[in-house]
Coordinates of C-alpha atoms and ligand atoms in Angstrom, one line a residue:
X1 CA 3.2 19.5 12.9
X2 CA 3.1 16.8 15.5
X3 CA 1.1 18.9 18.0
X4 CA -1.3 20.0 15.3
X5 CA -1.9 16.5 14.2
X6 CA -2.5 15.5 17.9
X7 CA -5.0 18.3 18.3
X8 CA -7.1 16.9 15.5
X9 CA -6.7 13.2 16.0
X10 CA -5.7 12.7 19.7
X11 CA -2.3 11.6 20.9
X12 CA -3.3 7.9 20.9
X13 CA -3.6 8.2 17.1
X14 CA -0.4 9.9 16.1
X15 CA 3.0 8.4 16.0
X16 CA 6.4 9.8 15.1
X17 CA 9.0 7.8 13.2
X18 CA 6.8 4.8 13.0
X19 CA 8.5 1.8 11.3
X20 CA 6.7 1.1 8.1
X21 CA 8.0 -2.5 8.2
X22 CA 5.2 -3.0 10.8
X23 CA 2.6 -1.9 8.3
X24 CA 3.5 -3.7 5.1
X25 CA 3.1 -7.3 4.1
X26 CA 6.7 -7.2 2.8
X27 CA 7.8 -6.4 6.4
X28 CA 10.1 -3.9 4.8
X29 CA 10.3 -0.1 5.2
X30 CA 11.9 2.6 7.2
X31 CA 10.1 5.2 9.4
X32 CA 7.2 7.3 8.4
X33 CA 7.9 10.8 9.8
X34 CA 4.3 10.9 11.1
X35 CA 1.8 8.0 11.2
X36 CA -1.8 9.1 11.8
X37 CA -4.8 6.9 12.4
X38 CA -7.9 8.7 11.2
X39 CA -11.3 7.6 12.6
X40 CA -13.8 9.9 10.8
X41 CA -14.4 11.8 7.6
X42 CA -14.5 15.0 9.5
X43 CA -11.0 14.4 11.0
X44 CA -9.8 13.2 7.6
X45 CA -10.8 16.5 5.9
X46 CA -9.2 18.5 8.8
X47 CA -6.0 16.4 8.6
X48 CA -5.7 16.9 4.8
X49 CA -6.2 20.6 5.2
X50 CA -3.4 20.7 7.8
X51 CA -1.1 18.6 5.7
X52 CA -1.5 21.0 2.8
X53 CA -1.0 24.1 4.9
X54 CA 2.2 22.6 6.3
X55 CA 3.3 21.6 2.8
X56 CA 3.8 18.0 3.9
X57 CA 3.6 14.9 1.7
X58 CA 1.0 12.4 2.6
X59 CA 0.2 8.8 1.7
X60 CA -3.0 6.9 2.3
X61 CA -2.2 3.4 3.5
X62 CA -4.6 0.5 3.1
X63 CA -3.2 -2.8 4.4
X64 CA 0.2 -2.2 2.9
X65 CA 0.0 -5.3 0.8
X66 CA 1.0 -3.7 -2.5
X67 CA 3.7 -1.3 -1.5
X68 CA 7.5 -1.3 -1.1
X69 CA 8.6 1.4 1.3
X70 CA 12.1 2.8 1.1
X71 CA 14.6 1.8 3.8
X72 CA 14.9 5.6 4.4
X73 CA 11.2 5.6 5.2
X74 CA 8.7 8.3 4.1
X75 CA 9.2 12.0 5.0
X76 CA 5.6 12.9 5.4
X77 CA 2.3 11.8 6.9
X78 CA 1.0 8.3 6.4
X79 CA -2.8 8.1 6.9
X80 CA -4.4 4.9 8.0
X81 CA -8.2 4.8 7.9
X82 CA -10.0 3.2 10.9
X83 CA -13.1 3.8 13.1
X84 CA -15.9 5.1 10.8
X85 CA -14.0 3.6 7.9
X86 CA -14.3 0.1 9.4
X87 CA -18.1 -0.1 9.3
X88 CA -20.2 -2.4 7.1
X89 CA -23.9 -2.5 6.3
X90 CA -26.1 -4.9 4.4
X91 CA -29.0 -3.6 2.3
X92 CA -30.7 -6.3 0.2
X93 CA -28.0 -7.7 -2.2
X94 CA -25.8 -4.7 -1.5
X95 CA -22.9 -4.4 0.9
X96 CA -21.7 -0.9 1.9
X97 CA -18.3 -1.2 3.3
X98 CA -15.9 1.4 4.8
X99 CA -12.7 1.7 2.9
X100 CA -10.5 0.5 5.8
X101 CA -12.1 -2.9 6.0
X102 CA -10.2 -5.9 4.8
X103 CA -11.5 -7.7 1.7
X104 CA -11.6 -10.9 3.8
X105 CA -14.0 -9.2 6.3
X106 CA -16.2 -8.0 3.5
X107 CA -16.1 -11.5 1.8
X108 CA -17.1 -13.0 5.2
X109 CA -20.1 -10.7 5.4
X110 CA -21.1 -11.8 1.9
X111 CA -20.7 -15.5 2.8
X112 CA -22.7 -15.1 6.0
X113 CA -25.5 -13.6 4.1
X114 CA -25.4 -16.1 1.2
X115 CA -24.3 -13.4 -1.3
X116 CA -22.2 -14.5 -4.2
X117 CA -19.6 -12.6 -6.3
X118 CA -16.9 -11.8 -3.9
X119 CA -15.4 -15.2 -3.5
X120 CA -12.4 -14.2 -5.7
X121 CA -11.4 -11.5 -3.2
X122 CA -11.5 -13.5 0.0
X123 CA -7.8 -14.3 -0.2
X124 CA -6.5 -11.0 -1.3
X125 CA -4.8 -9.4 1.7
X126 CA -5.8 -5.8 1.1
X127 CA -8.5 -3.3 2.2
X128 CA -11.5 -2.6 0.2
X129 CA -10.2 0.9 -0.4
X130 CA -6.9 -0.4 -1.8
X131 CA -8.8 -2.9 -3.9
X132 CA -10.7 -0.1 -5.6
X133 CA -7.6 1.8 -6.3
X134 CA -5.9 -1.3 -7.8
X135 CA -9.0 -2.8 -9.3
X136 CA -7.8 -5.9 -7.5
X137 CA -8.7 -9.2 -9.1
X138 CA -8.0 -12.9 -9.1
X139 CA -9.1 -16.2 -10.8
X140 CA -11.0 -14.4 -13.6
X141 CA -12.9 -11.9 -11.5
X142 CA -12.1 -8.3 -10.4
X143 CA -13.6 -5.5 -8.3
X144 CA -15.1 -4.1 -11.4
X145 CA -17.6 -7.0 -11.5
X146 CA -19.1 -6.3 -8.1
X147 CA -18.7 -2.5 -7.6
X148 CA -21.8 -0.4 -7.8
X149 CA -20.6 3.0 -6.5
X150 CA -17.7 4.5 -4.5
X151 CA -17.7 7.6 -2.4
X152 CA -14.5 9.5 -2.9
X153 CA -12.9 12.5 -1.2
X154 CA -11.2 14.4 -4.0
X155 CA -8.1 16.2 -2.9
X156 CA -7.4 18.4 -5.8
X157 CA -7.5 20.9 -7.5
X158 CA -9.0 23.0 -4.7
X159 CA -10.9 22.3 -1.5
X160 CA -11.6 18.7 -0.6
X161 CA -14.9 17.6 -2.0
X162 CA -16.9 14.4 -1.7
X163 CA -18.4 12.7 -4.7
X164 CA -20.2 9.4 -5.4
X165 CA -18.9 7.8 -8.5
X166 CA -20.7 5.0 -10.3
X167 CA -19.0 2.1 -12.1
X168 CA -18.4 3.9 -15.4
X169 CA -16.9 7.0 -13.8
X170 CA -14.4 4.8 -11.8
X171 CA -12.5 3.8 -15.0
X172 CA -11.7 0.4 -13.6
X173 CA -9.5 -1.7 -15.8
X174 CA -6.6 -4.1 -15.3
X175 CA -4.9 -2.8 -12.1
X176 CA -6.2 0.7 -12.9
X177 CA -8.8 3.1 -11.6
X178 CA -9.5 6.8 -11.8
X179 CA -7.6 7.1 -8.5
X180 CA -4.4 6.4 -10.4
X181 CA -5.1 9.5 -12.5
X182 CA -6.5 11.9 -9.9
X183 CA -5.7 12.3 -6.2
X184 CA -8.5 11.1 -4.0
X185 CA -9.4 9.0 -1.0
X186 CA -11.9 6.1 -1.1
X187 CA -14.3 6.6 1.8
X188 CA -16.7 3.7 1.2
X189 CA -17.8 1.3 -1.4
X190 CA -21.1 -0.1 -2.4
X191 CA -21.0 -3.6 -3.8
X192 CA -23.9 -5.4 -5.6
X193 CA -23.8 -9.2 -5.2
X194 CA -26.1 -12.0 -6.2
X195 CA -28.1 -14.3 -3.9
X196 CA -26.4 -17.7 -3.8
X197 CA -26.0 -20.8 -1.9
X198 CA -23.8 -20.5 1.3
X199 CA -22.3 -23.9 0.8
X200 CA -21.3 -23.2 -2.8
X201 CA -19.8 -19.8 -1.9
X202 CA -17.9 -21.4 1.0
X203 CA -16.7 -24.2 -1.2
X204 CA -15.4 -21.7 -3.9
X205 CA -13.6 -19.7 -1.2
X206 CA -12.0 -22.8 0.2
X207 CA -10.9 -24.0 -3.2
X208 CA -9.3 -20.6 -4.1
X209 CA -7.6 -20.5 -0.7
X210 CA -6.2 -24.0 -1.3
X211 CA -5.0 -22.9 -4.8
X212 CA -3.2 -19.9 -3.2
X213 CA -1.5 -22.1 -0.6
X214 CA -0.4 -24.5 -3.2
X215 CA 0.9 -22.0 -5.8
X216 CA 2.0 -18.9 -3.8
X217 CA 4.9 -18.5 -1.5
X218 CA 2.7 -17.5 1.5
X219 CA 5.3 -18.6 3.9
X220 CA 7.4 -15.5 3.1
X221 CA 6.5 -11.8 3.3
X222 CA 5.8 -10.3 -0.1
X223 CA 3.6 -7.8 -1.8
X224 CA 2.0 -10.4 -4.1
X225 CA 2.6 -10.3 -7.8
X226 CA 5.5 -7.9 -8.3
X227 CA 4.8 -7.1 -11.9
X228 CA 1.7 -6.5 -14.0
X229 CA 0.7 -9.1 -16.6
X230 CA 1.9 -7.9 -20.0
X231 CA -0.8 -8.1 -22.6
X232 CA -0.9 -11.7 -24.0
X233 CA 1.7 -13.1 -21.5
X234 CA 2.1 -14.1 -17.9
X235 CA 4.8 -12.2 -15.9
X236 CA 5.6 -15.3 -13.8
X237 CA 6.2 -17.5 -16.9
X238 CA 8.4 -14.9 -18.6
X239 CA 10.5 -14.6 -15.4
X240 CA 10.7 -18.4 -14.9
X241 CA 11.7 -18.9 -18.6
X242 CA 14.4 -16.3 -18.2
X243 CA 15.9 -18.6 -15.5
X244 CA 15.3 -16.2 -12.6
X245 CA 13.6 -18.4 -10.1
X246 CA 15.6 -18.2 -6.9
X247 CA 17.6 -15.1 -8.1
X248 CA 18.7 -13.3 -4.9
X249 CA 20.1 -10.0 -3.8
X250 CA 20.9 -10.2 -0.1
X251 CA 17.7 -11.8 1.3
X252 CA 15.3 -10.5 -1.4
X253 CA 14.6 -13.3 -3.8
X254 CA 12.5 -14.2 -6.8
X255 CA 10.4 -16.9 -5.3
X256 CA 11.4 -20.4 -6.4
X257 CA 7.7 -21.5 -5.9
X258 CA 6.1 -18.7 -8.0
X259 CA 8.4 -16.6 -10.1
X260 CA 5.8 -13.7 -10.1
X261 CA 6.6 -13.0 -6.5
X262 CA 9.7 -11.3 -5.0
X263 CA 9.8 -12.5 -1.4
X264 CA 11.6 -11.3 1.7
X265 CA 13.4 -14.4 3.0
X266 CA 14.3 -12.6 6.2
X267 CA 15.4 -9.1 6.9
X268 CA 15.5 -8.0 3.3
X269 CA 16.0 -4.3 2.5
X270 CA 13.9 -2.3 0.1
X271 CA 17.0 -1.6 -1.9
X272 CA 17.6 -5.3 -2.3
X273 CA 14.0 -5.9 -3.5
X274 CA 14.4 -3.0 -6.0
X275 CA 17.7 -4.5 -7.3
X276 CA 16.0 -7.8 -7.8
X277 CA 13.1 -6.1 -9.6
X278 CA 15.6 -4.2 -11.9
X279 CA 17.5 -7.3 -12.7
X280 CA 14.2 -9.1 -13.6
X281 CA 13.1 -6.3 -15.9
X282 CA 16.5 -6.1 -17.6
X283 CA 16.9 -9.9 -18.0
X284 CA 13.3 -10.5 -19.3
X285 CA 13.7 -7.6 -21.7
X286 CA 17.0 -8.9 -23.0
X287 CA 15.5 -12.4 -23.7
X288 CA 12.0 -11.5 -24.9
X289 CA 11.9 -7.7 -25.8
X290 CA 9.0 -7.4 -23.3
X291 CA 9.3 -4.7 -20.6
X292 CA 7.7 -5.8 -17.3
X293 CA 6.0 -3.0 -15.4
X294 CA 5.9 -3.1 -11.6
X295 CA 2.5 -3.7 -10.0
X296 CA 4.0 -2.9 -6.6
X297 CA 3.9 0.8 -5.7
X298 CA 7.2 2.3 -4.4
X299 CA 7.0 4.8 -1.5
X300 CA 9.7 7.1 -0.4
X301 CA 13.2 7.8 -1.8
X302 CA 15.1 5.1 -3.6
Ligands
FAD1 C1 0.2 -12.7 -0.7 C2 -0.4 -11.7 -1.5 C3 -1.3 -12.0 -2.5 C4 -2.0 -11.1 -3.3 N1 -2.9 -11.5 -4.2 C5 -3.4 -10.5 -5.0 C6 -4.4 -10.9 -6.0 O1 -4.8 -12.1 -6.2 N2 -5.0 -10.0 -6.8 C7 -4.6 -8.7 -6.6 O2 -5.2 -7.8 -7.4 N3 -3.7 -8.3 -5.7 C8 -3.1 -9.2 -4.9 N4 -2.2 -8.8 -4.0 C9 -1.8 -7.3 -3.9 C10 -2.7 -6.5 -3.0 O3 -3.2 -7.3 -1.9 C11 -3.8 -5.7 -3.7 O4 -3.2 -4.8 -4.6 C12 -4.6 -4.9 -2.7 O5 -5.7 -4.4 -3.4 C13 -3.9 -3.7 -2.1 O6 -4.7 -3.2 -1.0 P1 -4.1 -2.5 0.3 O7 -5.2 -2.1 1.1 O8 -3.1 -3.4 0.9 O9 -3.4 -1.3 -0.4 P2 -2.0 -0.7 -0.1 O10 -0.9 -1.6 -0.5 O11 -1.9 -0.2 1.3 O12 -2.0 0.6 -1.1 C14 -2.1 0.4 -2.5 C15 -2.5 1.7 -3.2 O13 -3.8 2.0 -2.8 C16 -3.8 3.3 -2.2 N5 -4.9 3.3 -1.2 C17 -5.2 2.3 -0.2 N6 -6.3 2.6 0.4 C18 -6.8 3.8 -0.1 C19 -8.0 4.6 0.1 N7 -8.8 4.3 1.0 N8 -8.1 5.7 -0.7 C20 -7.2 6.0 -1.6 N9 -6.1 5.3 -1.9 C21 -5.9 4.2 -1.1 C22 -2.5 3.5 -1.6 O14 -2.2 4.9 -1.4 C23 -1.6 2.9 -2.6 O15 -1.4 3.8 -3.7 C24 -1.6 -9.7 -3.2 C25 -0.7 -9.3 -2.2 C26 -0.1 -10.3 -1.4 C27 0.9 -9.9 -0.3

Protein backbone atom coordinates (compact mmCIF):
# COMPACT_ATOMS: atom_id res chain seq x y z
CA UNK A 1 0.00 0.00 0.00
CA UNK A 2 2.74 2.43 0.97
CA UNK A 3 4.55 2.13 -2.36
CA UNK A 4 1.33 2.39 -4.34
CA UNK A 5 0.40 5.59 -2.50
CA UNK A 6 3.90 6.96 -3.13
CA UNK A 7 3.54 6.11 -6.85
CA UNK A 8 0.47 8.32 -7.06
CA UNK A 9 1.36 11.13 -4.67
CA UNK A 10 5.16 11.21 -4.47
CA UNK A 11 7.17 10.18 -1.42
CA UNK A 12 7.23 13.71 -0.02
CA UNK A 13 3.45 13.48 0.39
CA UNK A 14 3.02 10.11 2.07
CA UNK A 15 3.81 9.35 5.71
CA UNK A 16 3.50 6.16 7.69
CA UNK A 17 2.38 6.11 11.32
CA UNK A 18 1.91 9.86 11.39
CA UNK A 19 0.85 11.09 14.87
CA UNK A 20 -2.62 12.59 14.54
CA UNK A 21 -1.93 14.72 17.63
CA UNK A 22 0.06 16.89 15.18
CA UNK A 23 -3.03 17.41 13.01
CA UNK A 24 -5.83 18.07 15.49
CA UNK A 25 -6.62 21.20 17.49
CA UNK A 26 -7.15 18.90 20.53
CA UNK A 27 -3.44 17.92 20.15
CA UNK A 28 -4.64 14.37 20.78
CA UNK A 29 -4.57 11.20 18.67
CA UNK A 30 -2.41 8.18 17.94
CA UNK A 31 -0.85 7.37 14.56
CA UNK A 32 -2.60 7.27 11.21
CA UNK A 33 -1.36 4.15 9.43
CA UNK A 34 -0.93 6.28 6.30
CA UNK A 35 -1.16 10.04 6.03
CA UNK A 36 -1.41 11.29 2.45
CA UNK A 37 -1.28 14.85 1.19
CA UNK A 38 -3.29 15.10 -2.01
CA UNK A 39 -2.60 18.05 -4.30
CA UNK A 40 -5.01 17.59 -7.22
CA UNK A 41 -8.42 16.20 -8.13
CA UNK A 42 -6.80 13.74 -10.46
CA UNK A 43 -4.60 12.36 -7.67
CA UNK A 44 -7.56 12.34 -5.31
CA UNK A 45 -9.59 10.12 -7.64
CA UNK A 46 -6.63 7.78 -8.18
CA UNK A 47 -6.01 7.60 -4.42
CA UNK A 48 -9.65 6.84 -3.65
CA UNK A 49 -9.67 4.07 -6.27
CA UNK A 50 -6.51 2.59 -4.74
CA UNK A 51 -7.85 2.80 -1.19
CA UNK A 52 -10.96 0.91 -2.29
CA UNK A 53 -9.06 -1.75 -4.22
CA UNK A 54 -6.91 -2.33 -1.14
CA UNK A 55 -9.97 -2.41 1.15
CA UNK A 56 -8.54 0.31 3.34
CA UNK A 57 -10.51 2.72 5.49
CA UNK A 58 -10.04 6.39 4.71
CA UNK A 59 -10.79 9.69 6.38
CA UNK A 60 -10.75 13.15 4.82
CA UNK A 61 -9.13 15.59 7.21
CA UNK A 62 -9.83 19.30 7.20
CA UNK A 63 -8.01 21.26 9.87
CA UNK A 64 -8.78 18.63 12.52
CA UNK A 65 -10.70 21.16 14.61
CA UNK A 66 -13.81 19.08 15.19
CA UNK A 67 -12.40 15.60 15.72
CA UNK A 68 -11.21 13.40 18.56
CA UNK A 69 -8.82 10.73 17.31
CA UNK A 70 -8.36 7.54 19.33
CA UNK A 71 -5.11 7.04 21.26
CA UNK A 72 -4.70 3.90 19.15
CA UNK A 73 -4.80 6.07 16.05
CA UNK A 74 -6.54 5.25 12.77
CA UNK A 75 -5.82 2.06 10.88
CA UNK A 76 -6.34 3.49 7.41
CA UNK A 77 -5.48 6.40 5.16
CA UNK A 78 -5.95 9.99 6.26
CA UNK A 79 -6.26 12.32 3.28
CA UNK A 80 -5.31 15.95 3.60
CA UNK A 81 -6.24 18.24 0.70
CA UNK A 82 -3.65 20.78 -0.37
CA UNK A 83 -2.18 22.26 -3.61
CA UNK A 84 -5.10 22.71 -6.04
CA UNK A 85 -7.43 22.60 -3.05
CA UNK A 86 -5.82 25.72 -1.58
CA UNK A 87 -6.65 28.06 -4.47
CA UNK A 88 -9.06 30.97 -4.25
CA UNK A 89 -10.69 33.19 -6.90
CA UNK A 90 -12.85 36.25 -6.79
CA UNK A 91 -15.58 36.80 -9.34
CA UNK A 92 -17.78 39.82 -8.66
CA UNK A 93 -19.42 39.22 -5.28
CA UNK A 94 -18.52 35.54 -5.38
CA UNK A 95 -15.55 33.80 -3.89
CA UNK A 96 -14.65 30.36 -5.18
CA UNK A 97 -12.47 28.66 -2.58
CA UNK A 98 -10.71 25.30 -2.63
CA UNK A 99 -11.86 23.05 0.20
CA UNK A 100 -8.45 22.91 1.89
CA UNK A 101 -8.36 26.64 2.64
CA UNK A 102 -8.90 27.85 6.17
CA UNK A 103 -12.03 29.87 6.86
CA UNK A 104 -9.78 32.62 8.19
CA UNK A 105 -8.03 32.84 4.79
CA UNK A 106 -11.34 33.01 2.93
CA UNK A 107 -12.67 35.60 5.38
CA UNK A 108 -9.50 37.65 4.82
CA UNK A 109 -10.12 37.59 1.06
CA UNK A 110 -13.69 38.78 1.70
CA UNK A 111 -12.42 41.59 3.93
CA UNK A 112 -9.72 42.68 1.48
CA UNK A 113 -12.39 42.97 -1.21
CA UNK A 114 -14.99 44.69 1.00
CA UNK A 115 -17.38 41.74 0.80
CA UNK A 116 -19.66 41.21 3.78
CA UNK A 117 -21.29 38.03 5.10
CA UNK A 118 -18.37 35.89 6.22
CA UNK A 119 -17.46 37.86 9.35
CA UNK A 120 -18.99 35.15 11.58
CA UNK A 121 -16.58 32.55 10.19
CA UNK A 122 -13.31 34.43 10.55
CA UNK A 123 -12.61 32.95 13.99
CA UNK A 124 -13.72 29.36 13.31
CA UNK A 125 -10.48 27.36 13.06
CA UNK A 126 -11.58 24.95 10.31
CA UNK A 127 -11.23 24.58 6.55
CA UNK A 128 -13.97 25.64 4.17
CA UNK A 129 -14.49 21.94 3.31
CA UNK A 130 -15.00 21.02 6.97
CA UNK A 131 -17.27 24.04 7.39
CA UNK A 132 -19.59 22.78 4.63
CA UNK A 133 -19.76 19.28 6.11
CA UNK A 134 -20.60 20.72 9.55
CA UNK A 135 -22.59 23.74 8.31
CA UNK A 136 -20.36 25.65 10.71
CA UNK A 137 -21.89 28.69 12.29
CA UNK A 138 -21.44 31.31 14.98
CA UNK A 139 -23.06 34.44 16.37
CA UNK A 140 -26.34 33.94 14.51
CA UNK A 141 -24.94 33.13 11.05
CA UNK A 142 -23.96 29.90 9.38
CA UNK A 143 -22.42 28.64 6.13
CA UNK A 144 -25.93 28.16 4.77
CA UNK A 145 -26.31 31.96 4.61
CA UNK A 146 -23.39 32.44 2.21
CA UNK A 147 -23.06 29.24 0.16
CA UNK A 148 -24.16 29.31 -3.45
CA UNK A 149 -22.81 25.98 -4.73
CA UNK A 150 -20.40 23.22 -3.77
CA UNK A 151 -18.52 20.83 -6.03
CA UNK A 152 -18.46 17.36 -4.52
CA UNK A 153 -16.69 14.14 -5.43
CA UNK A 154 -19.19 11.42 -4.60
CA UNK A 155 -17.56 8.21 -3.47
CA UNK A 156 -20.47 5.83 -3.54
CA UNK A 157 -22.27 3.78 -4.67
CA UNK A 158 -20.06 3.14 -7.72
CA UNK A 159 -17.31 4.99 -9.52
CA UNK A 160 -16.31 8.38 -8.09
CA UNK A 161 -18.34 11.14 -9.80
CA UNK A 162 -18.18 14.91 -9.55
CA UNK A 163 -21.37 16.93 -9.11
CA UNK A 164 -22.10 20.58 -8.39
CA UNK A 165 -24.77 20.95 -5.73
CA UNK A 166 -26.71 24.15 -5.15
CA UNK A 167 -27.82 25.36 -1.74
CA UNK A 168 -31.09 23.38 -1.60
CA UNK A 169 -29.38 20.10 -2.55
CA UNK A 170 -26.82 20.50 0.22
CA UNK A 171 -29.43 20.00 2.99
CA UNK A 172 -27.64 22.42 5.30
CA UNK A 173 -29.17 22.66 8.77
CA UNK A 174 -27.81 22.89 12.31
CA UNK A 175 -24.41 21.12 12.14
CA UNK A 176 -25.75 18.99 9.30
CA UNK A 177 -25.24 18.64 5.55
CA UNK A 178 -25.85 16.03 2.88
CA UNK A 179 -22.25 14.92 3.49
CA UNK A 180 -23.38 13.49 6.82
CA UNK A 181 -25.79 11.23 4.88
CA UNK A 182 -23.72 10.27 1.86
CA UNK A 183 -19.97 9.77 1.46
CA UNK A 184 -18.35 12.52 -0.57
CA UNK A 185 -15.47 14.93 -0.62
CA UNK A 186 -15.91 18.69 -0.90
CA UNK A 187 -13.68 19.94 -3.74
CA UNK A 188 -14.50 23.63 -3.80
CA UNK A 189 -17.12 26.06 -2.62
CA UNK A 190 -18.74 29.07 -4.24
CA UNK A 191 -19.81 31.74 -1.75
CA UNK A 192 -22.00 34.71 -2.60
CA UNK A 193 -21.30 37.74 -0.43
CA UNK A 194 -22.59 41.32 -0.37
CA UNK A 195 -20.66 44.50 -1.10
CA UNK A 196 -19.97 46.25 2.18
CA UNK A 197 -17.71 48.69 3.96
CA UNK A 198 -14.23 47.37 4.71
CA UNK A 199 -14.11 49.27 8.02
CA UNK A 200 -17.44 47.79 9.14
CA UNK A 201 -16.46 44.25 8.13
CA UNK A 202 -13.14 44.61 9.96
CA UNK A 203 -14.83 46.02 13.05
CA UNK A 204 -17.33 43.10 13.18
CA UNK A 205 -14.51 40.57 12.78
CA UNK A 206 -12.50 42.28 15.55
CA UNK A 207 -15.54 42.36 17.86
CA UNK A 208 -16.26 38.68 17.33
CA UNK A 209 -12.60 37.76 17.87
CA UNK A 210 -12.63 39.73 21.14
CA UNK A 211 -15.83 37.89 22.20
CA UNK A 212 -14.16 34.54 21.49
CA UNK A 213 -11.07 35.50 23.50
CA UNK A 214 -13.24 36.66 26.39
CA UNK A 215 -15.63 33.69 26.51
CA UNK A 216 -13.72 30.70 25.12
CA UNK A 217 -10.80 28.81 26.67
CA UNK A 218 -8.52 29.50 23.70
CA UNK A 219 -5.46 29.04 25.91
CA UNK A 220 -6.05 25.25 25.87
CA UNK A 221 -6.28 22.82 22.94
CA UNK A 222 -9.86 21.72 22.26
CA UNK A 223 -12.27 20.92 19.46
CA UNK A 224 -14.59 23.82 20.21
CA UNK A 225 -18.10 23.03 21.45
CA UNK A 226 -18.08 19.40 22.46
CA UNK A 227 -21.85 18.94 22.27
CA UNK A 228 -24.58 20.13 19.94
CA UNK A 229 -27.13 22.62 21.17
CA UNK A 230 -30.25 20.69 22.14
CA UNK A 231 -33.43 22.28 20.74
CA UNK A 232 -34.46 25.10 23.07
CA UNK A 233 -31.41 24.91 25.36
CA UNK A 234 -27.71 25.77 25.49
CA UNK A 235 -25.40 22.83 26.08
CA UNK A 236 -22.92 24.96 28.07
CA UNK A 237 -25.65 26.20 30.44
CA UNK A 238 -26.97 22.67 31.05
CA UNK A 239 -23.43 21.45 31.79
CA UNK A 240 -22.66 24.39 34.07
CA UNK A 241 -25.98 23.99 35.93
CA UNK A 242 -25.16 20.31 36.49
CA UNK A 243 -22.08 21.50 38.42
CA UNK A 244 -19.61 20.09 35.89
CA UNK A 245 -17.35 23.09 35.26
CA UNK A 246 -13.81 21.95 36.01
CA UNK A 247 -14.77 18.23 36.04
CA UNK A 248 -11.61 16.31 35.15
CA UNK A 249 -10.44 12.86 34.12
CA UNK A 250 -6.65 12.85 33.99
CA UNK A 251 -5.82 16.07 32.18
CA UNK A 252 -9.05 16.29 30.13
CA UNK A 253 -11.39 18.83 31.70
CA UNK A 254 -14.73 20.55 31.27
CA UNK A 255 -13.46 24.10 30.85
CA UNK A 256 -14.04 26.26 33.92
CA UNK A 257 -14.26 29.27 31.57
CA UNK A 258 -16.87 27.86 29.14
CA UNK A 259 -18.62 24.62 30.12
CA UNK A 260 -19.40 23.81 26.48
CA UNK A 261 -15.73 23.04 25.83
CA UNK A 262 -13.79 19.98 26.96
CA UNK A 263 -10.15 21.05 26.99
CA UNK A 264 -6.80 19.30 26.99
CA UNK A 265 -4.95 20.86 29.92
CA UNK A 266 -1.72 19.07 28.95
CA UNK A 267 -1.07 15.62 27.52
CA UNK A 268 -4.71 14.45 27.75
CA UNK A 269 -5.60 11.10 26.23
CA UNK A 270 -8.56 10.57 23.91
CA UNK A 271 -9.91 8.02 26.41
CA UNK A 272 -9.88 10.70 29.11
CA UNK A 273 -11.78 13.15 26.89
CA UNK A 274 -14.27 10.40 26.07
CA UNK A 275 -14.77 9.62 29.76
CA UNK A 276 -15.37 13.29 30.50
CA UNK A 277 -17.91 13.40 27.66
CA UNK A 278 -19.70 10.28 28.92
CA UNK A 279 -19.86 11.64 32.45
CA UNK A 280 -21.28 14.94 31.15
CA UNK A 281 -23.95 13.17 29.08
CA UNK A 282 -24.91 10.95 32.02
CA UNK A 283 -25.00 13.73 34.63
CA UNK A 284 -26.94 16.20 32.47
CA UNK A 285 -29.39 13.46 31.57
CA UNK A 286 -29.89 12.53 35.24
CA UNK A 287 -30.58 16.13 36.24
CA UNK A 288 -32.63 17.34 33.26
CA UNK A 289 -33.73 14.33 31.19
CA UNK A 290 -31.98 15.91 28.18
CA UNK A 291 -29.50 13.77 26.25
CA UNK A 292 -26.60 15.79 24.89
CA UNK A 293 -25.28 14.68 21.52
CA UNK A 294 -21.60 15.11 20.66
CA UNK A 295 -20.73 17.64 17.98
CA UNK A 296 -17.15 16.37 17.98
CA UNK A 297 -16.53 13.48 15.57
CA UNK A 298 -14.73 10.42 16.95
CA UNK A 299 -12.18 8.75 14.69
CA UNK A 300 -10.62 5.33 15.25
CA UNK A 301 -11.29 2.64 17.83
CA UNK A 302 -12.39 3.66 21.32
C1 LIG B 1 -11.48 26.93 19.45
C2 LIG B 1 -12.55 26.40 18.52
C3 LIG B 1 -13.66 27.16 18.22
C4 LIG B 1 -14.65 26.67 17.37
N1 LIG B 1 -15.72 27.45 17.10
C5 LIG B 1 -16.67 27.00 16.26
C6 LIG B 1 -17.80 27.82 15.94
O1 LIG B 1 -17.94 28.94 16.39
N2 LIG B 1 -18.74 27.30 15.11
C7 LIG B 1 -18.63 26.06 14.58
O2 LIG B 1 -19.52 25.65 13.81
N3 LIG B 1 -17.58 25.26 14.86
C8 LIG B 1 -16.60 25.70 15.68
N4 LIG B 1 -15.53 24.90 15.96
C9 LIG B 1 -15.48 23.53 15.42
C10 LIG B 1 -14.79 23.39 14.06
O3 LIG B 1 -13.84 24.43 13.85
C11 LIG B 1 -15.79 23.35 12.90
O4 LIG B 1 -16.67 22.26 13.03
C12 LIG B 1 -15.12 23.29 11.53
O5 LIG B 1 -16.09 23.47 10.53
C13 LIG B 1 -14.41 21.94 11.28
O6 LIG B 1 -13.61 22.10 10.14
P1 LIG B 1 -12.26 21.26 9.93
O7 LIG B 1 -11.72 21.64 8.61
O8 LIG B 1 -11.34 21.42 11.08
O9 LIG B 1 -12.83 19.80 9.87
P2 LIG B 1 -12.28 18.48 10.59
O10 LIG B 1 -12.41 18.63 12.05
O11 LIG B 1 -10.94 18.14 10.04
O12 LIG B 1 -13.36 17.43 10.05
C14 LIG B 1 -14.72 17.54 10.41
C15 LIG B 1 -15.54 16.63 9.48
O13 LIG B 1 -15.51 17.18 8.17
C16 LIG B 1 -15.00 16.20 7.24
N5 LIG B 1 -14.28 16.95 6.21
C17 LIG B 1 -13.33 17.90 6.36
N6 LIG B 1 -12.97 18.38 5.15
C18 LIG B 1 -13.70 17.70 4.22
C19 LIG B 1 -13.79 17.75 2.80
N7 LIG B 1 -13.05 18.56 2.06
N8 LIG B 1 -14.65 16.90 2.20
C20 LIG B 1 -15.42 16.05 2.92
N9 LIG B 1 -15.37 15.95 4.26
C21 LIG B 1 -14.52 16.77 4.89
C22 LIG B 1 -14.14 15.29 8.07
O14 LIG B 1 -14.00 14.03 7.44
C23 LIG B 1 -14.95 15.23 9.36
O15 LIG B 1 -16.03 14.32 9.19
C24 LIG B 1 -14.52 25.38 16.80
C25 LIG B 1 -13.38 24.61 17.09
C26 LIG B 1 -12.40 25.10 17.93
C27 LIG B 1 -11.17 24.27 18.21
